[in-house]
CSV table of C-alpha atoms and ligand atoms in Angstrom, one decimal:
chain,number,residue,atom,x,y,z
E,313,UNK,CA,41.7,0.9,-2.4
E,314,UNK,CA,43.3,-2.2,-0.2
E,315,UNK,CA,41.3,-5.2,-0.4
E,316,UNK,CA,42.6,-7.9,1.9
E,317,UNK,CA,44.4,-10.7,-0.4
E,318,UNK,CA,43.0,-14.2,0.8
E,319,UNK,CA,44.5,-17.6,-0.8
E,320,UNK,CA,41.5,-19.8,-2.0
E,321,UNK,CA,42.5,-23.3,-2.0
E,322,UNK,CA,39.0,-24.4,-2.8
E,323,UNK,CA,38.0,-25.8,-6.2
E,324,UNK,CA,36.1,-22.2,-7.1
E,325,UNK,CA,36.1,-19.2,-7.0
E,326,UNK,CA,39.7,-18.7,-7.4
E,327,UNK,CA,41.9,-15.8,-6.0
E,328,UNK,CA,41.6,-12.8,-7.8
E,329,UNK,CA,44.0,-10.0,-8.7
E,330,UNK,CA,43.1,-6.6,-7.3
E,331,UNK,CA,42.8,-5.0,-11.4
E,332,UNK,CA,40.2,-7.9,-12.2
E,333,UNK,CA,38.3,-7.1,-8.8
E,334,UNK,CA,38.1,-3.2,-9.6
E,335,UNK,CA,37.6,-3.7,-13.0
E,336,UNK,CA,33.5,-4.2,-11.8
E,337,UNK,CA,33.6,-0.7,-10.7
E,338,UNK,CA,32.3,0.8,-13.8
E,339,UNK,CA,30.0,3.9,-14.6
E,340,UNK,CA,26.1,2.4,-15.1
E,341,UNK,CA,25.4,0.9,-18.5
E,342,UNK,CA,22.4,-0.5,-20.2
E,343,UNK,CA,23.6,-3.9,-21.6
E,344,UNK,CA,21.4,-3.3,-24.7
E,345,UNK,CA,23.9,-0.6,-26.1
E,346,UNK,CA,26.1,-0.8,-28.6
E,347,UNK,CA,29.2,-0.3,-26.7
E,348,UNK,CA,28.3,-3.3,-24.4
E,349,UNK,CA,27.6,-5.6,-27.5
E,350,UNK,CA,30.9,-4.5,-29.1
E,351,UNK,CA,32.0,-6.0,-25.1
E,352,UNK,CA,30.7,-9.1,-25.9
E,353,UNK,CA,31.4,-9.9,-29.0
E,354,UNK,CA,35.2,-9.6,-28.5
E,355,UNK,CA,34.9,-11.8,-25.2
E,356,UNK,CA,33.7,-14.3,-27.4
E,357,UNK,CA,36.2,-14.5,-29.8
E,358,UNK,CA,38.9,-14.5,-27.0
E,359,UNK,CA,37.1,-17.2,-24.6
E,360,UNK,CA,37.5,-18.8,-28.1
E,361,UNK,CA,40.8,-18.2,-28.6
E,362,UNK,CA,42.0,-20.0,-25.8
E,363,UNK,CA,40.4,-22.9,-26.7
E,364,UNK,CA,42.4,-22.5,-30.1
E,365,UNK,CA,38.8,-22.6,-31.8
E,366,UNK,CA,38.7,-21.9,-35.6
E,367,UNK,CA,35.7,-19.3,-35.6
E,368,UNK,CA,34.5,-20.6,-39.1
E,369,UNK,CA,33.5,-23.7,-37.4
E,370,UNK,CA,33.1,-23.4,-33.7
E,371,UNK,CA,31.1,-20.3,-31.7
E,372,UNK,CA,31.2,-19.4,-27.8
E,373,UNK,CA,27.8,-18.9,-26.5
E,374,UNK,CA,27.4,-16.7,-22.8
E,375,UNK,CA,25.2,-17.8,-20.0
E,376,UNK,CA,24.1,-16.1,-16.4
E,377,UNK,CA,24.8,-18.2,-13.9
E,378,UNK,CA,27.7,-20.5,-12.3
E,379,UNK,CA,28.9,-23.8,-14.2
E,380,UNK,CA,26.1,-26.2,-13.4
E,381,UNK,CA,24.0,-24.5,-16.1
E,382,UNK,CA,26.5,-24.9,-18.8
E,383,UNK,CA,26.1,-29.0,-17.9
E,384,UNK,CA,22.5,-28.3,-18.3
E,385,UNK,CA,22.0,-26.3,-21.2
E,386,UNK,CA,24.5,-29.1,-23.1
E,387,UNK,CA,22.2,-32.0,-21.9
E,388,UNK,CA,19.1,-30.7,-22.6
E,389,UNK,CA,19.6,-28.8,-25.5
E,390,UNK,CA,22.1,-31.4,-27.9
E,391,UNK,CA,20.0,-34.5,-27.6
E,392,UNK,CA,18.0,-35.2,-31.1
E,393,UNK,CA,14.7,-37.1,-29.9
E,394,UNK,CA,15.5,-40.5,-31.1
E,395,UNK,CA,18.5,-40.6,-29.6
E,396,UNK,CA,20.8,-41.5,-26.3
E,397,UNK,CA,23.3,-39.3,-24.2
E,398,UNK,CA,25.7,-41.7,-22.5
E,399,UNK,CA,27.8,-40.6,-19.3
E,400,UNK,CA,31.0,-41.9,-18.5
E,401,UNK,CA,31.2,-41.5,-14.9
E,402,UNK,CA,34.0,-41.6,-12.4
E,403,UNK,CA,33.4,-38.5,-10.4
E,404,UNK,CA,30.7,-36.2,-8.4
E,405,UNK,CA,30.5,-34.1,-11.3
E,406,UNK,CA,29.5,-36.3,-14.2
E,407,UNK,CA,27.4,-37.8,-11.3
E,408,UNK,CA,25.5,-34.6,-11.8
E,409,UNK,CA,25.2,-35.0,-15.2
E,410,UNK,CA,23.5,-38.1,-14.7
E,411,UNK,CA,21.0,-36.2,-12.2
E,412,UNK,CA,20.2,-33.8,-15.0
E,413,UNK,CA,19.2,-36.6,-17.2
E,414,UNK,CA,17.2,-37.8,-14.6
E,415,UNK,CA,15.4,-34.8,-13.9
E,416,UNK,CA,14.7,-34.2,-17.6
E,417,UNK,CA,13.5,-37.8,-18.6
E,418,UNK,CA,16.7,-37.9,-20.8
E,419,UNK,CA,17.3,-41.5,-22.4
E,420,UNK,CA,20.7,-42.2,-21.4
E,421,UNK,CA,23.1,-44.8,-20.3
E,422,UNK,CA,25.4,-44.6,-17.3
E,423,UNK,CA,28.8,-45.7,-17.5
E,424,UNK,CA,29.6,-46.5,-14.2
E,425,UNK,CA,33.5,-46.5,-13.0
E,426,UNK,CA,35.1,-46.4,-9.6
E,427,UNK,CA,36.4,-42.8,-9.0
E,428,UNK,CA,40.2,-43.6,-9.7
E,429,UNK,CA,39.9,-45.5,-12.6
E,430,UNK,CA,39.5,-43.8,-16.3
E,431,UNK,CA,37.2,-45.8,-19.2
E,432,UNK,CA,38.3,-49.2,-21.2
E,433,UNK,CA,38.8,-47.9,-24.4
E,434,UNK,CA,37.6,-51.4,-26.1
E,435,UNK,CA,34.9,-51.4,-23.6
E,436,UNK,CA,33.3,-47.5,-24.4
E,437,UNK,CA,34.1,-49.3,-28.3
E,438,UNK,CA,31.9,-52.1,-27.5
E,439,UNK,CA,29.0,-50.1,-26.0
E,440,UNK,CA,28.9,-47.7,-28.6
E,441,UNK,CA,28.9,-50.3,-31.3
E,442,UNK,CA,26.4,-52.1,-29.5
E,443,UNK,CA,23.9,-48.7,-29.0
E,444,UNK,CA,24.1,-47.0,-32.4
E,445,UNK,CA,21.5,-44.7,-30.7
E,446,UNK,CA,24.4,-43.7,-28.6
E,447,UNK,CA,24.7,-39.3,-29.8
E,448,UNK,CA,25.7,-37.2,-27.2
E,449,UNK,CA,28.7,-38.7,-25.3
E,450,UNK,CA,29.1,-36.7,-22.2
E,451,UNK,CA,32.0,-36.6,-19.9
E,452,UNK,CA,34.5,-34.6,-17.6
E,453,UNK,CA,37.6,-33.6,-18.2
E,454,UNK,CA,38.6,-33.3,-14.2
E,455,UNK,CA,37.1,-34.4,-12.1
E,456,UNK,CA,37.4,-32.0,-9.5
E,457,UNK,CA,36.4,-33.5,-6.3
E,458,UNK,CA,39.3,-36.6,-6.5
E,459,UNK,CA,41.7,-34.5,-9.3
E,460,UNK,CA,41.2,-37.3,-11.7
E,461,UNK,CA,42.0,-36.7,-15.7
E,462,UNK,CA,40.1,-37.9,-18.0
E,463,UNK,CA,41.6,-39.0,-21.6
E,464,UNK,CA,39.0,-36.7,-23.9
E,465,UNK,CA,41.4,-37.0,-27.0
E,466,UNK,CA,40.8,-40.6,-27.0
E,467,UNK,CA,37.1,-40.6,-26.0
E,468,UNK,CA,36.1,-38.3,-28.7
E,469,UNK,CA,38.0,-40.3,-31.4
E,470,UNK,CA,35.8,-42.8,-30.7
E,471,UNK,CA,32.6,-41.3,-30.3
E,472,UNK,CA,33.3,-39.5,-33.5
E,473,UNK,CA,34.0,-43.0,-35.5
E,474,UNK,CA,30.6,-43.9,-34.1
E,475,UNK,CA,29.2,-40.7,-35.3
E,476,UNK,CA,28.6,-38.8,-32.1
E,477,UNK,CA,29.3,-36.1,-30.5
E,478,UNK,CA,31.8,-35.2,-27.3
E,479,UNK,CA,30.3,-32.7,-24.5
E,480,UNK,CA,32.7,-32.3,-21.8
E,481,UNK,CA,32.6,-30.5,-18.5
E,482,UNK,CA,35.9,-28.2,-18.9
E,483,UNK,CA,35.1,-26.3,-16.2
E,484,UNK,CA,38.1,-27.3,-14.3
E,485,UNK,CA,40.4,-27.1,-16.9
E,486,UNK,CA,39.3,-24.4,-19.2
E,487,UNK,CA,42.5,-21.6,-19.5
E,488,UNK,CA,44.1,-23.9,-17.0
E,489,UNK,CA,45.5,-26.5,-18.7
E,490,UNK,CA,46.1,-26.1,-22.6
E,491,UNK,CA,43.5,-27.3,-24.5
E,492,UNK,CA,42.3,-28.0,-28.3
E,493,UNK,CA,39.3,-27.9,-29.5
E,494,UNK,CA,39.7,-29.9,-32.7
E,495,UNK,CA,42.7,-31.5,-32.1
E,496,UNK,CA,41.5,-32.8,-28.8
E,497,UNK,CA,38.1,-34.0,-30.5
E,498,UNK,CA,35.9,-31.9,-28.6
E,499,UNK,CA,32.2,-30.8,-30.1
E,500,UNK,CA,31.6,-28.7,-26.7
E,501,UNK,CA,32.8,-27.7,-23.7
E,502,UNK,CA,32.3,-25.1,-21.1
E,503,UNK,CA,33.8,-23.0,-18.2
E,504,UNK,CA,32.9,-20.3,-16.0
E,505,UNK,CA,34.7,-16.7,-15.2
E,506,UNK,CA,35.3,-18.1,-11.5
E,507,UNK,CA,37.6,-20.8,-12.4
E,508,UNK,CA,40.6,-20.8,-15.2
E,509,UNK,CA,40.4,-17.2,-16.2
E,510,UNK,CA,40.2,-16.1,-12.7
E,511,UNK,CA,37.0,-13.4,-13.0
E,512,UNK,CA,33.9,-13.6,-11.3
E,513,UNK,CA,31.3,-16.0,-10.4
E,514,UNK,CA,27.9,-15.6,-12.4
E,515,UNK,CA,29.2,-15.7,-16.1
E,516,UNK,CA,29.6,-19.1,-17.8
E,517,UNK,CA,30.2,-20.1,-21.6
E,518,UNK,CA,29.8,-23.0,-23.7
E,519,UNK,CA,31.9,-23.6,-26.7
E,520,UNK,CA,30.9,-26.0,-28.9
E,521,UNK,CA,30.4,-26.6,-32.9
E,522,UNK,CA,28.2,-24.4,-35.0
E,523,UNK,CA,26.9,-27.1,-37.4
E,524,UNK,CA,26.1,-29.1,-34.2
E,525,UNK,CA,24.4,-26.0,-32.6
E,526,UNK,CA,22.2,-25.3,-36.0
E,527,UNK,CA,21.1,-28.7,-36.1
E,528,UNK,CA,19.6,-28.2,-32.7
E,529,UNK,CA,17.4,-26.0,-34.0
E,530,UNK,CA,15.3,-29.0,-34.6
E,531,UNK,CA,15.8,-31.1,-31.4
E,532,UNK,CA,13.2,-31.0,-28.7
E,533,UNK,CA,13.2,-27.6,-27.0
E,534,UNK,CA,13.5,-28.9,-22.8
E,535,UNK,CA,14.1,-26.0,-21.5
E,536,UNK,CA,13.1,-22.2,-22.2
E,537,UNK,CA,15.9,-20.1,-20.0
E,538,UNK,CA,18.8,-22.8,-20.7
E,539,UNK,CA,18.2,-23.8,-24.4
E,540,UNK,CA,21.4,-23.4,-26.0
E,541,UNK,CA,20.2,-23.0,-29.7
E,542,UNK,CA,18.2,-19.9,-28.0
E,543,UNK,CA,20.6,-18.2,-26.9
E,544,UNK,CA,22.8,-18.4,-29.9
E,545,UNK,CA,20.5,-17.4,-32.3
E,546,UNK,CA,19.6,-14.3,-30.1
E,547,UNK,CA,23.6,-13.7,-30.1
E,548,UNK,CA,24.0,-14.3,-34.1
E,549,UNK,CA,20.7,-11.9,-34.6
E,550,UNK,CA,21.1,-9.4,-32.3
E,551,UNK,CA,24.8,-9.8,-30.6
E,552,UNK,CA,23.9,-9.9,-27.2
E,553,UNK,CA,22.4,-12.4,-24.4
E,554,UNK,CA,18.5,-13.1,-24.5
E,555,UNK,CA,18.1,-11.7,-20.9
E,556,UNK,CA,19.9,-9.5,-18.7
E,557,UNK,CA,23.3,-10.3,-18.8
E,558,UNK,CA,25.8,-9.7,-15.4
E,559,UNK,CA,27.0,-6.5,-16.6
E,560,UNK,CA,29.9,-5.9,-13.8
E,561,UNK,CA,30.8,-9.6,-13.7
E,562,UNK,CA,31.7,-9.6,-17.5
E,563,UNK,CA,33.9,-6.1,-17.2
E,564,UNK,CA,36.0,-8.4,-14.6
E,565,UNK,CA,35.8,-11.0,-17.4
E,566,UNK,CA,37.3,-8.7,-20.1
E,567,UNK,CA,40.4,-7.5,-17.3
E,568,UNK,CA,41.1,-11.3,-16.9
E,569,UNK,CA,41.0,-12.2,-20.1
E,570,UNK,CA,43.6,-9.2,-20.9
E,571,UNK,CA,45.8,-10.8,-18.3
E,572,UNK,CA,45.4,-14.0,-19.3
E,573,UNK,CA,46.9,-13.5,-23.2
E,574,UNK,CA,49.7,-11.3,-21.2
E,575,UNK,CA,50.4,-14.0,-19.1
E,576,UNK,CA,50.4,-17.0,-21.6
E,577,UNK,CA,48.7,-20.4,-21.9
E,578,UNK,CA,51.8,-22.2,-21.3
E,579,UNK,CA,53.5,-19.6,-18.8
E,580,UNK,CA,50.0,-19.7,-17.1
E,581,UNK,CA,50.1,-23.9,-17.3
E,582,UNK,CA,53.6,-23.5,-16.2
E,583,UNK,CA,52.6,-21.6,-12.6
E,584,UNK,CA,49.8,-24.3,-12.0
E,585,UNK,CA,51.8,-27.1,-12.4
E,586,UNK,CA,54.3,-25.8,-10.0
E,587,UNK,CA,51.8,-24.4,-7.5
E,588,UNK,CA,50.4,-28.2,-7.3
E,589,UNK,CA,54.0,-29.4,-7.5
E,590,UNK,CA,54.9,-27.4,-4.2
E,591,UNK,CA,51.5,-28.8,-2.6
E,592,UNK,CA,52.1,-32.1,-3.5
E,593,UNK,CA,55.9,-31.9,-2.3
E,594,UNK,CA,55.0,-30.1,1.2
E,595,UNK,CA,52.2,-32.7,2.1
E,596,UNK,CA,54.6,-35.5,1.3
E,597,UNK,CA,56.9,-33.7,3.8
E,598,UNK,CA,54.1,-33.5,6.7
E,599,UNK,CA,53.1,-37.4,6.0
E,600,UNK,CA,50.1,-36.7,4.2
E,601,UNK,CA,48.7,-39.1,1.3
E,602,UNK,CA,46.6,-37.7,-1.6
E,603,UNK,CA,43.4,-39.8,-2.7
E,604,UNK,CA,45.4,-40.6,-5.9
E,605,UNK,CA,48.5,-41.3,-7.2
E,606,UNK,CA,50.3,-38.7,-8.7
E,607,UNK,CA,50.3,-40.3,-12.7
E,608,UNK,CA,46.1,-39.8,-12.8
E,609,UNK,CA,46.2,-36.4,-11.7
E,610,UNK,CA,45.3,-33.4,-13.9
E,611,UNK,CA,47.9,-31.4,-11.7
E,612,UNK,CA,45.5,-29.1,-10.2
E,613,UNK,CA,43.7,-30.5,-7.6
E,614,UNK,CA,45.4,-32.0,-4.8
E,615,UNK,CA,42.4,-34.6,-2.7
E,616,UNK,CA,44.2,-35.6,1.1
E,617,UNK,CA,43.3,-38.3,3.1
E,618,UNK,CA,42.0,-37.5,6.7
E,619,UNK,CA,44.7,-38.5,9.1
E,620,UNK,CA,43.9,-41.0,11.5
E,621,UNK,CA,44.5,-39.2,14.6
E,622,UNK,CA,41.8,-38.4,17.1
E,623,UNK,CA,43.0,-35.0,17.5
E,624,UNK,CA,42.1,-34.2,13.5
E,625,UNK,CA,39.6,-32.2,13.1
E,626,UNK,CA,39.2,-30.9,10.0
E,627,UNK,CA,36.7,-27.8,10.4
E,628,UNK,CA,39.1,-26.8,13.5
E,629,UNK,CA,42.0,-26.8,10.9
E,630,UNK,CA,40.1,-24.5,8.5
E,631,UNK,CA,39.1,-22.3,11.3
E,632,UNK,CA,42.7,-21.8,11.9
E,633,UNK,CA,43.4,-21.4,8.4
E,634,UNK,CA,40.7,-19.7,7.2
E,635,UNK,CA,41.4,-16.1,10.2
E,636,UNK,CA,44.7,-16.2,8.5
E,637,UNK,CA,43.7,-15.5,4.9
E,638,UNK,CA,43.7,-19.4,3.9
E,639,UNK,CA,40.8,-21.7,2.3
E,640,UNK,CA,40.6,-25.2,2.4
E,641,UNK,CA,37.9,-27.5,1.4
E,642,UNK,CA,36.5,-30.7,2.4
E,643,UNK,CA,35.0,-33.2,0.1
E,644,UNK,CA,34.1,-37.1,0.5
E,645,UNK,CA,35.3,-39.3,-2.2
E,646,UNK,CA,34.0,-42.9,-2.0
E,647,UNK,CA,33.9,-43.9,1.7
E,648,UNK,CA,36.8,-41.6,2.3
E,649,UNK,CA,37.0,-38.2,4.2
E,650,UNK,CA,39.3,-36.0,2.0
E,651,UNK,CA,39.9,-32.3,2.2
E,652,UNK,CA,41.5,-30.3,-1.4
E,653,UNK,CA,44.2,-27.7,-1.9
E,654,UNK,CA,43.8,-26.8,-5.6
E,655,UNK,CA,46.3,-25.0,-7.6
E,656,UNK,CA,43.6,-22.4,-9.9
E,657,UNK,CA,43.5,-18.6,-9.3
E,658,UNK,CA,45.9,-16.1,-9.0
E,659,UNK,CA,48.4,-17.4,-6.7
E,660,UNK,CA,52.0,-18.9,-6.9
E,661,UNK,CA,54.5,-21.0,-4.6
E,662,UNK,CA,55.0,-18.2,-2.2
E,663,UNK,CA,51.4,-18.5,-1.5
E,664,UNK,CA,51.9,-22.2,-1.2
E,665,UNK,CA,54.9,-21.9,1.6
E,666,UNK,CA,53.2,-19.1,3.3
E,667,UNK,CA,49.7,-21.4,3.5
E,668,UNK,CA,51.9,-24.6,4.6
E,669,UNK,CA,53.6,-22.2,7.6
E,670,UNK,CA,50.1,-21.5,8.7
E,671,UNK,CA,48.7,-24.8,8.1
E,672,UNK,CA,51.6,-26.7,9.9
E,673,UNK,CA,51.1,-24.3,12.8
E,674,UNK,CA,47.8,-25.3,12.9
E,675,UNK,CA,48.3,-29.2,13.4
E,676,UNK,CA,50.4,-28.3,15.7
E,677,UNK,CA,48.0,-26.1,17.9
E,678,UNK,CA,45.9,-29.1,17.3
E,679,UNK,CA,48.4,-31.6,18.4
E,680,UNK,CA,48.1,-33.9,15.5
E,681,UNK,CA,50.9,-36.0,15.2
E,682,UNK,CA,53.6,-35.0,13.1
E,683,UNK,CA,54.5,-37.0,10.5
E,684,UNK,CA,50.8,-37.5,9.9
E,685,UNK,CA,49.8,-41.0,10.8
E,686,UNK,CA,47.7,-43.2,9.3
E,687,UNK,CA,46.4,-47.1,10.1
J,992,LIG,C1,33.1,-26.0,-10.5
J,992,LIG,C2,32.6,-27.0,-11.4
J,992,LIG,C3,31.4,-27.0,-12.0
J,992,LIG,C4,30.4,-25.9,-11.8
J,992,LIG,O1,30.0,-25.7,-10.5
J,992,LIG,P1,29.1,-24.4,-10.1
J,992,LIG,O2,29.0,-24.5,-8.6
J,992,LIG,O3,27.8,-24.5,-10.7
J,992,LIG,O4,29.9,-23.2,-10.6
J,992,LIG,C5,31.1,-27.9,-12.9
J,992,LIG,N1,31.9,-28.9,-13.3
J,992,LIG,C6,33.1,-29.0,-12.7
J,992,LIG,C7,34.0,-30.1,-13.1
J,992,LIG,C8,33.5,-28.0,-11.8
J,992,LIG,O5,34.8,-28.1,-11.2
């Protein structure tokens, strides 16, 4: 079978290889058999592993649905009810954290930072100090929409001298860049097949600390589908998911995990680095400026300023793009138009040149003026 190869630029779903796509053609199975437990019990352990997770003290618990849930199982489900989640916000994403507070009457505390800037370390020191009430300290690693990294290893040192816990949104780093669970003072984080491991939309995981998830047990149950102690419990009792898992979507999950231990964390790091690194170099070349400098960047997610040129157009751009196997993605940081090229998925810098032949032809055909100009 020859299924077209297309190079998604987007920030997820990520190109695919062809074994991970077939890999859902499988015969018929009831999830509630043995053999399909057995499945999911070793994808566990390996979405685990690549976290570098000791399984004595930290568990991965599976979810149905794209990454938003895992944000909303965490919130809801890790809050005891006398106490505070705080946000530290400087993206869309943990934006949306703070709407999932909202919408569950959470007590929290917003703090607010412009979307280039990372947190005051005396200043998050202060507040929790100041809020001993303070818990569940939520944040996100990248923030996808502007690239931005946040410094987790540092947060969570601090929220665990103030006795908290650290829940961040991984779900644009997960099996992208290398990451530590303990070492990088995280209590949870989360993912989703579509992103880092390169799988399929529609399974997501959290992997957080099993002391921290059997203390749940007692916290106010918010929600019935997306309760995280739920869920694991029905996985430690029974070993499987409390409702009807995706069955294909995790046999793409299990090829992709296979090729990510074949590949390597760091090999795999290595190829995303220079993926962005060959973006990053051929924008430079055409005039373009990214949203932020190059030192706050996780290295994955490249945010361009609109030109200023009457002739841009960005959906015409994509159009051209797009008919020639190549996705771009637009996205509005601040006051300012942006468009992405992210570096996640199957791809390497031959996919990079080949989309900047295609993409340059395009400004062209537009008659934007090259180098790109801007006021
Ligand atoms: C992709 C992404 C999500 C999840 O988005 P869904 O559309 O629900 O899959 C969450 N957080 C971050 C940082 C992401 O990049």
């Amino acid at each position: 079978m020859k299924i077209q190869r297309n190079i998604l630029l987007n920030p997820g779903p990520a190109t695919t290889t062809d074994t991970v796509k077939l890999a859902q053609l499988v015969p018929d199975i009831c999830p509630r058999e043995k053999e399909f437990a057995e499945l999911l019990s070793a994808l566990r352990q390996d979405l685990l592993k690549i976290v570098h997770g000791d399984p004595e003290k930290y568990t991965c618990v599976l979810f149905c649905g794209s990454g938003t849930l895992n944000m909303d199982v965490c919130l809801n489900s890790l809050l005891p009810a006398d106490k505070k989640i705080l946000i530290i916000n400087n993206g869309t994403y943990s934006s949306r954290g703070v709407e999932i507070c909202q919408y569950y009457n959470l007590p929290f505390i917003e703090m607010r930072l412009p979307f280039d800037e990372i947190v005051d370390f005396a200043e998050l020191e202060k507040l929790l100090q100041e809020n001993p009430d303070i818990y569940l300290v939520y944040t996100t690693h990248q923030e996808t929409v502007s690239g931005l990294l946040n410094p987790i290893r540092e947060i969570g040192a601090l929220v665990h001298k103030y006795q908290g816990i650290l829940v961040v949104d991984t779900t644009s780093t997960y099996a992208l860049l290398p990451l530590d669970i303990e070492q990088d003072n995280i209590d949870f984080c989360m993912a989703s097949a579509q992103k880092g491991i390169q799988a399929m939309t529609g399974l997501s995981y959290i992997i957080g600390s099993i002391a921290e998830i059997e203390a749940s047990r007692h916290y106010p149950k918010r929600s019935y589908y997306c309760n995280l102690y739920l869920q694991y419990d029905f996985f430690k009792k029974n070993g499987e998911m409390h409702f009807t898992p995706p069955v294909q979507t995790i046999y793409a999950a299990k090829q992709a995990l296979q090729e990510y231990f074949a590949e390597g964390e760091t090999a795999k790091y290595h190829r995303h680095l220079r993926v962005h690194e060959t973006i990053l170099a051929n924008l430079a070349r055409l005039g373009f400026k990214t949203i932020l400098p190059k030192e706050k960047q996780a290295g994955l997610v490249a945010a361009v300023k609109y030109p200023d040129d009457e002739n841009w157009d960005f959906f015409k751009i994509h159009d051209y793009c797009y008919q020639r196997g190549f996705t771009i993605y637009p996205g509005r940081i601040a006051a300012t138009n942006s468009f992405r090229l992210c570096s996640l998925g199957a791809i390497d810098v031959i996919d990079i040149e080949n989309f900047f032949v295609v993409f340059e032809a395009a400004l062209r055909y537009y008659q934007v003026s090259l180098p790109i100009r801007y006021n």
